[in-house]
PDB file of C-alpha atoms in Angstrom:
ATOM      1  CA  MET A1399      96.777  86.486 138.576  1.00 53.00           C
ATOM      2  CA  THR A1400      98.787  83.748 136.950  1.00 82.00           C
ATOM      3  CA  GLY A1401     100.326  83.895 133.367  1.00 89.00           C
ATOM      4  CA  PRO A1402      99.534  81.915 130.126  1.00 96.00           C
ATOM      5  CA  ASP A1403      99.422  78.159 130.304  1.00 97.00           C
ATOM      6  CA  PHE A1404      98.987  75.472 127.684  1.00 98.00           C
ATOM      7  CA  SER A1405      95.618  74.469 128.588  1.00 98.00           C
ATOM      8  CA  PHE A1406      93.995  75.851 125.608  1.00 98.00           C
ATOM      9  CA  GLU A1407      96.435  73.806 123.360  1.00 98.00           C
ATOM     10  CA  GLN A1408      96.060  70.845 125.500  1.00 98.00           C
ATOM     11  CA  ASP A1409      92.140  70.808 125.023  1.00 98.00           C
ATOM     12  CA  ALA A1410      92.383  71.017 121.276  1.00 98.00           C
ATOM     13  CA  MET A1411      94.667  68.116 121.395  1.00 97.00           C
ATOM     14  CA  THR A1412      92.379  66.014 123.394  1.00 97.00           C
ATOM     15  CA  ARG A1413      89.978  66.893 120.322  1.00 96.00           C
ATOM     16  CA  GLY A1414      92.181  65.281 118.011  1.00 97.00           C
ATOM     17  CA  ALA A1415      94.328  68.187 117.163  1.00 97.00           C
ATOM     18  CA  GLN A1416      98.078  67.425 116.577  1.00 97.00           C
ATOM     19  CA  VAL A1417      99.229  71.107 115.351  1.00 98.00           C
ATOM     20  CA  VAL A1418      97.720  74.030 117.316  1.00 98.00           C
ATOM     21  CA  ALA A1419      98.740  77.649 116.239  1.00 98.00           C
ATOM     22  CA  GLY A1420      98.450  80.776 118.353  1.00 98.00           C
ATOM     23  CA  VAL A1421      97.743  84.017 116.469  1.00 98.00           C
ATOM     24  CA  ASP A1422      97.878  87.783 117.600  1.00 98.00           C
ATOM     25  CA  GLU A1423      98.319  90.977 115.922  1.00 98.00           C
ATOM     26  CA  VAL A1424      99.757  94.314 116.895  1.00 97.00           C
ATOM     27  CA  GLY A1425      99.378  97.813 115.655  1.00 97.00           C
ATOM     28  CA  ARG A1426      95.376  98.474 115.299  1.00 97.00           C
ATOM     29  CA  GLY A1427      95.907 102.006 117.425  1.00 96.00           C
ATOM     30  CA  PRO A1428      98.778 103.704 115.403  1.00 98.00           C
ATOM     31  CA  LEU A1429      98.230 106.453 113.030  1.00 98.00           C
ATOM     32  CA  ALA A1430     100.902 105.329 110.723  1.00 98.00           C
ATOM     33  CA  GLY A1431     102.438 101.992 109.515  1.00 98.00           C
ATOM     34  CA  PRO A1432     101.002  98.427 108.949  1.00 98.00           C
ATOM     35  CA  VAL A1433      99.209  96.135 111.173  1.00 98.00           C
ATOM     36  CA  THR A1434     101.323  93.174 111.873  1.00 98.00           C
ATOM     37  CA  ALA A1435     100.213  89.521 112.798  1.00 98.00           C
ATOM     38  CA  ALA A1436     102.054  86.455 113.881  1.00 98.00           C
ATOM     39  CA  ALA A1437     101.166  82.946 113.932  1.00 98.00           C
ATOM     40  CA  VAL A1438     103.345  80.504 116.165  1.00 98.00           C
ATOM     41  CA  ILE A1439     103.087  76.871 116.672  1.00 98.00           C
ATOM     42  CA  LEU A1440     104.915  75.714 119.624  1.00 98.00           C
ATOM     43  CA  ASN A1441     106.650  72.328 120.351  1.00 97.00           C
ATOM     44  CA  PRO A1442     104.730  70.733 123.212  1.00 97.00           C
ATOM     45  CA  GLU A1443     108.086  69.330 124.420  1.00 96.00           C
ATOM     46  CA  ASP A1444     110.222  72.364 124.153  1.00 97.00           C
ATOM     47  CA  ILE A1445     107.949  75.540 125.193  1.00 97.00           C
ATOM     48  CA  PRO A1446     110.072  78.755 125.810  1.00 96.00           C
ATOM     49  CA  GLU A1447     110.221  79.711 129.372  1.00 95.00           C
ATOM     50  CA  GLY A1448     109.289  83.204 130.382  1.00 94.00           C
ATOM     51  CA  LEU A1449     106.271  83.702 127.745  1.00 95.00           C
ATOM     52  CA  ASN A1450     103.652  86.207 128.664  1.00 92.00           C
ATOM     53  CA  ASP A1451     101.589  88.966 127.048  1.00 90.00           C
ATOM     54  CA  SER A1452     104.270  91.043 125.383  1.00 90.00           C
ATOM     55  CA  LYS A1453     102.774  94.368 126.796  1.00 88.00           C
ATOM     56  CA  LYS A1454     103.749  92.727 129.916  1.00 91.00           C
ATOM     57  CA  LEU A1455     107.270  92.008 129.171  1.00 92.00           C
ATOM     58  CA  SER A1456     110.651  94.554 128.914  1.00 92.00           C
ATOM     59  CA  ALA A1457     112.026  95.248 125.580  1.00 90.00           C
ATOM     60  CA  SER A1458     115.020  93.256 126.196  1.00 93.00           C
ATOM     61  CA  ARG A1459     112.937  90.237 127.543  1.00 93.00           C
ATOM     62  CA  ARG A1460     111.035  90.233 124.517  1.00 94.00           C
ATOM     63  CA  GLU A1461     114.179  90.518 122.333  1.00 94.00           C
ATOM     64  CA  ALA A1462     115.632  87.348 124.135  1.00 94.00           C
ATOM     65  CA  LEU A1463     112.394  85.470 123.711  1.00 96.00           C
ATOM     66  CA  TRP A1464     112.200  86.392 119.966  1.00 96.00           C
ATOM     67  CA  GLU A1465     115.259  84.561 119.540  1.00 96.00           C
ATOM     68  CA  THR A1466     114.182  81.664 121.512  1.00 97.00           C
ATOM     69  CA  ILE A1467     110.776  81.415 120.000  1.00 98.00           C
ATOM     70  CA  HIS A1468     112.336  81.272 116.316  1.00 97.00           C
ATOM     71  CA  ASP A1469     114.727  78.548 117.630  1.00 97.00           C
ATOM     72  CA  LYS A1470     112.101  76.346 119.089  1.00 97.00           C
ATOM     73  CA  ALA A1471     108.879  76.936 117.466  1.00 98.00           C
ATOM     74  CA  GLU A1472     107.514  77.385 113.781  1.00 98.00           C
ATOM     75  CA  VAL A1473     106.743  81.238 113.092  1.00 98.00           C
ATOM     76  CA  SER A1474     105.084  82.936 110.518  1.00 98.00           C
ATOM     77  CA  ILE A1475     104.524  86.893 110.198  1.00 98.00           C
ATOM     78  CA  ALA A1476     102.378  88.908 107.985  1.00 98.00           C
ATOM     79  CA  HIS A1477     101.169  92.483 107.299  1.00 98.00           C
ATOM     80  CA  ALA A1478      98.322  94.426 106.258  1.00 98.00           C
ATOM     81  CA  SER A1479      99.303  97.683 104.546  1.00 98.00           C
ATOM     82  CA  VAL A1480      98.311 101.130 105.179  1.00 98.00           C
ATOM     83  CA  GLU A1481      96.262 101.071 102.014  1.00 98.00           C
ATOM     84  CA  GLU A1482      94.553  97.927 102.943  1.00 98.00           C
ATOM     85  CA  ILE A1483      93.732  99.400 106.444  1.00 98.00           C
ATOM     86  CA  ASP A1484      92.368 102.726 104.703  1.00 97.00           C
ATOM     87  CA  THR A1485      90.428 100.572 102.167  1.00 98.00           C
ATOM     88  CA  LEU A1486      89.165  97.857 104.169  1.00 97.00           C
ATOM     89  CA  ASN A1487      88.931  99.226 107.990  1.00 97.00           C
ATOM     90  CA  ILE A1488      91.340  98.409 110.600  1.00 97.00           C
ATOM     91  CA  LEU A1489      89.319  95.562 111.915  1.00 97.00           C
ATOM     92  CA  ARG A1490      89.312  93.588 108.650  1.00 97.00           C
ATOM     93  CA  ALA A1491      92.900  94.601 107.927  1.00 98.00           C
ATOM     94  CA  SER A1492      94.031  93.273 111.050  1.00 98.00           C
ATOM     95  CA  HIS A1493      92.309  89.878 110.265  1.00 98.00           C
ATOM     96  CA  LEU A1494      93.681  89.914 106.957  1.00 98.00           C
ATOM     97  CA  ALA A1495      97.211  89.834 108.411  1.00 98.00           C
ATOM     98  CA  MET A1496      95.937  86.992 110.958  1.00 98.00           C
ATOM     99  CA  GLU A1497      94.936  85.115 107.852  1.00 98.00           C
ATOM    100  CA  ARG A1498      97.991  85.688 105.868  1.00 98.00           C
ATOM    101  CA  ALA A1499     100.045  84.563 108.955  1.00 98.00           C
ATOM    102  CA  VAL A1500      98.436  81.587 109.431  1.00 98.00           C
ATOM    103  CA  ALA A1501      98.553  80.799 105.655  1.00 98.00           C
ATOM    104  CA  GLY A1502     102.328  81.513 105.915  1.00 98.00           C
ATOM    105  CA  LEU A1503     103.109  78.493 108.203  1.00 98.00           C
ATOM    106  CA  THR A1504     104.551  75.298 106.533  1.00 97.00           C
ATOM    107  CA  ARG A1505     102.347  73.164 108.387  1.00 97.00           C
ATOM    108  CA  VAL A1506      98.589  73.516 108.152  1.00 98.00           C
ATOM    109  CA  PRO A1507      97.190  73.771 111.933  1.00 98.00           C
ATOM    110  CA  ASP A1508      94.373  71.559 113.057  1.00 98.00           C
ATOM    111  CA  GLU A1509      93.124  74.339 115.248  1.00 98.00           C
ATOM    112  CA  VAL A1510      93.927  77.815 115.445  1.00 98.00           C
ATOM    113  CA  LEU A1511      93.789  80.114 118.567  1.00 98.00           C
ATOM    114  CA  ILE A1512      93.030  83.830 117.878  1.00 98.00           C
ATOM    115  CA  ASP A1513      93.443  86.730 120.134  1.00 97.00           C
ATOM    116  CA  GLY A1514      90.223  88.530 120.714  1.00 96.00           C
ATOM    117  CA  ASN A1515      86.516  88.005 120.373  1.00 97.00           C
ATOM    118  CA  MET A1516      86.282  87.372 116.772  1.00 97.00           C
ATOM    119  CA  ILE A1517      87.359  84.817 114.402  1.00 97.00           C
ATOM    120  CA  PRO A1518      88.636  86.330 110.862  1.00 97.00           C
ATOM    121  CA  ARG A1519      86.175  85.455 108.408  1.00 95.00           C
ATOM    122  CA  GLY A1520      88.436  84.416 105.861  1.00 95.00           C
ATOM    123  CA  LEU A1521      90.077  81.718 108.196  1.00 96.00           C
ATOM    124  CA  THR A1522      88.462  78.277 107.000  1.00 94.00           C
ATOM    125  CA  LEU A1523      90.449  76.234 109.569  1.00 97.00           C
ATOM    126  CA  PRO A1524      88.820  75.132 112.882  1.00 97.00           C
ATOM    127  CA  ALA A1525      89.463  78.234 115.219  1.00 98.00           C
ATOM    128  CA  GLN A1526      88.426  79.573 118.556  1.00 97.00           C
ATOM    129  CA  ALA A1527      88.693  83.152 119.634  1.00 98.00           C
ATOM    130  CA  ILE A1528      90.274  83.742 122.981  1.00 98.00           C
ATOM    131  CA  ILE A1529      89.499  87.113 124.665  1.00 97.00           C
ATOM    132  CA  LYS A1530      92.856  88.367 126.413  1.00 96.00           C
ATOM    133  CA  GLY A1531      94.450  85.222 124.693  1.00 97.00           C
ATOM    134  CA  ASP A1532      97.816  86.815 124.888  1.00 95.00           C
ATOM    135  CA  ALA A1533      97.735  86.628 128.615  1.00 95.00           C
ATOM    136  CA  ARG A1534      96.234  83.050 128.661  1.00 97.00           C
ATOM    137  CA  SER A1535      97.640  81.010 125.925  1.00 98.00           C
ATOM    138  CA  LEU A1536     101.346  80.212 125.507  1.00 98.00           C
ATOM    139  CA  SER A1537     100.881  80.169 121.841  1.00 98.00           C
ATOM    140  CA  ILE A1538      99.278  83.411 121.677  1.00 98.00           C
ATOM    141  CA  SER A1539     101.751  85.045 123.783  1.00 97.00           C
ATOM    142  CA  ALA A1540     104.450  83.974 121.773  1.00 97.00           C
ATOM    143  CA  ALA A1541     102.701  85.249 118.763  1.00 98.00           C
ATOM    144  CA  SER A1542     102.036  88.673 120.563  1.00 97.00           C
ATOM    145  CA  ILE A1543     105.725  88.874 121.054  1.00 97.00           C
ATOM    146  CA  VAL A1544     107.078  88.097 117.747  1.00 97.00           C
ATOM    147  CA  ALA A1545     104.421  90.394 116.106  1.00 98.00           C
ATOM    148  CA  LYS A1546     105.321  93.414 118.448  1.00 97.00           C
ATOM    149  CA  ILE A1547     109.033  93.097 117.649  1.00 97.00           C
ATOM    150  CA  CYS A1548     108.663  92.754 113.988  1.00 98.00           C
ATOM    151  CA  ARG A1549     106.145  95.661 113.883  1.00 98.00           C
ATOM    152  CA  ASP A1550     108.658  97.781 116.007  1.00 97.00           C
ATOM    153  CA  ARG A1551     111.420  97.014 113.864  1.00 97.00           C
ATOM    154  CA  VAL A1552     109.381  98.007 110.816  1.00 98.00           C
ATOM    155  CA  MET A1553     108.732 101.365 112.362  1.00 98.00           C
ATOM    156  CA  TRP A1554     112.167 102.009 113.335  1.00 98.00           C
ATOM    157  CA  ASP A1555     113.104 101.180 109.730  1.00 98.00           C
ATOM    158  CA  LEU A1556     110.576 103.894 108.508  1.00 98.00           C
ATOM    159  CA  ALA A1557     111.832 106.394 110.995  1.00 98.00           C
ATOM    160  CA  GLN A1558     115.113 106.583 109.382  1.00 98.00           C
ATOM    161  CA  HIS A1559     113.353 107.542 105.972  1.00 97.00           C
ATOM    162  CA  TYR A1560     110.903 110.036 107.803  1.00 97.00           C
ATOM    163  CA  PRO A1561     112.571 111.525 110.672  1.00 97.00           C
ATOM    164  CA  GLY A1562     110.846 113.877 112.953  1.00 97.00           C
ATOM    165  CA  TYR A1563     107.692 111.609 113.783  1.00 97.00           C
ATOM    166  CA  GLY A1564     109.267 109.657 116.811  1.00 97.00           C
ATOM    167  CA  TRP A1565     108.176 106.206 115.282  1.00 98.00           C
ATOM    168  CA  GLU A1566     111.497 104.606 116.678  1.00 97.00           C
ATOM    169  CA  THR A1567     110.096 105.138 120.052  1.00 96.00           C
ATOM    170  CA  ASN A1568     106.402 105.463 119.461  1.00 97.00           C
ATOM    171  CA  ALA A1569     105.885 102.869 116.921  1.00 97.00           C
ATOM    172  CA  GLY A1570     103.266 105.194 115.089  1.00 98.00           C
ATOM    173  CA  TYR A1571     100.989 105.434 118.069  1.00 97.00           C
ATOM    174  CA  PRO A1572      99.454 108.744 118.692  1.00 95.00           C
ATOM    175  CA  SER A1573     101.788 110.245 121.298  1.00 96.00           C
ATOM    176  CA  LYS A1574     102.055 113.970 121.949  1.00 95.00           C
ATOM    177  CA  SER A1575     105.143 114.383 119.764  1.00 93.00           C
ATOM    178  CA  HIS A1576     103.781 112.388 116.964  1.00 96.00           C
ATOM    179  CA  ARG A1577     100.588 114.394 116.686  1.00 94.00           C
ATOM    180  CA  GLU A1578     102.543 117.558 117.047  1.00 94.00           C
ATOM    181  CA  ALA A1579     104.722 116.517 114.042  1.00 94.00           C
ATOM    182  CA  LEU A1580     101.865 115.648 112.087  1.00 93.00           C
ATOM    183  CA  GLN A1581     100.711 119.341 112.742  1.00 91.00           C
ATOM    184  CA  ASN A1582     104.166 120.460 111.733  1.00 92.00           C
ATOM    185  CA  LEU A1583     105.767 118.364 109.127  1.00 93.00           C
ATOM    186  CA  GLY A1584     102.381 117.087 107.558  1.00 91.00           C
ATOM    187  CA  LEU A1585     101.529 113.688 106.378  1.00 94.00           C
ATOM    188  CA  THR A1586     103.673 110.812 104.923  1.00 96.00           C
ATOM    189  CA  PRO A1587     102.647 107.870 102.815  1.00 96.00           C
ATOM    190  CA  HIS A1588     102.583 105.674 105.584  1.00 97.00           C
ATOM    191  CA  HIS A1589      99.968 107.560 107.577  1.00 97.00           C
ATOM    192  CA  ARG A1590      96.711 106.085 107.912  1.00 97.00           C
ATOM    193  CA  ARG A1591      94.377 108.504 106.130  1.00 95.00           C
ATOM    194  CA  SER A1592      91.087 106.884 107.377  1.00 95.00           C
ATOM    195  CA  PHE A1593      92.123 107.636 111.050  1.00 95.00           C
ATOM    196  CA  LYS A1594      90.566 110.755 112.429  1.00 91.00           C
ATOM    197  CA  PRO A1595      93.702 112.736 113.553  1.00 89.00           C
ATOM    198  CA  VAL A1596      95.318 111.992 110.186  1.00 93.00           C
ATOM    199  CA  HIS A1597      92.196 112.657 107.996  1.00 89.00           C
ATOM    200  CA  ASN A1598      91.524 116.066 109.947  1.00 86.00           C
ATOM    201  CA  ILE A1599      94.986 117.397 109.120  1.00 82.00           C
ATOM    202  CA  LEU A1600      94.519 116.073 105.452  1.00 76.00           C
ATOM    203  CA  TYR A1601      91.209 117.778 105.377  1.00 74.00           C
ATOM    204  CA  GLN A1602      93.192 121.145 106.392  1.00 71.00           C
ATOM    205  CA  GLY A1603      95.107 120.848 103.495  1.00 57.00           C
ATOM    206  CA  LYS A1604      98.593 120.219 105.439  1.00 52.00           C
ATOM    207  CA  ASN A1605     101.754 119.299 103.278  1.00 53.00           C
ATOM    208  CA  VAL A1606     102.094 115.539 102.360  1.00 53.00           C
ATOM    209  CA  THR A1607     105.777 114.312 102.520  1.00 55.00           C
ATOM    210  CA  SER A1608     106.541 112.069  99.510  1.00 50.00           C
TER     211      SER A1608
END
């Protein structure tokens, strides 16, 4: 299977779009931490080489591309908090992060390419949803890389304040060690209480770490 290309962006440009942004989010599945989204506007004349779905790249390759993307493209990053995830639900919160990322761009896109099968309802710009877009669109691939690295760094920082949960390596996902730490150490303010494994521990009356 071939990697992502610029065809979706070029199609938008043939319809008159001059500025096309790719948007992706990371962090729907973790038990802790925010959900993070990135919006990226690539320069058609200077696209970084090696872009792909962030999950298909090594950590070192993602880091190198993070630098290149920031050098060559316009980037906006945004989050939805744990409180927003628990209040709204994870899908709506991830869409909120996407909306915020697009709003943070210095240029208003003429079209937005969204990874997934839904367009966030608060996004008023022309947009199309692209299933598995991070493996098909270079702009979305770039956004997936930026979002993942940013969120991983957020979780690494949180891990320094809340050791024992392994966030520096599991990024808040429900690894065995993370689930065991939940049972042994209790909850932190950064755990998503609406997620079943966390809710069950809260219901059992486990301690909450401040």
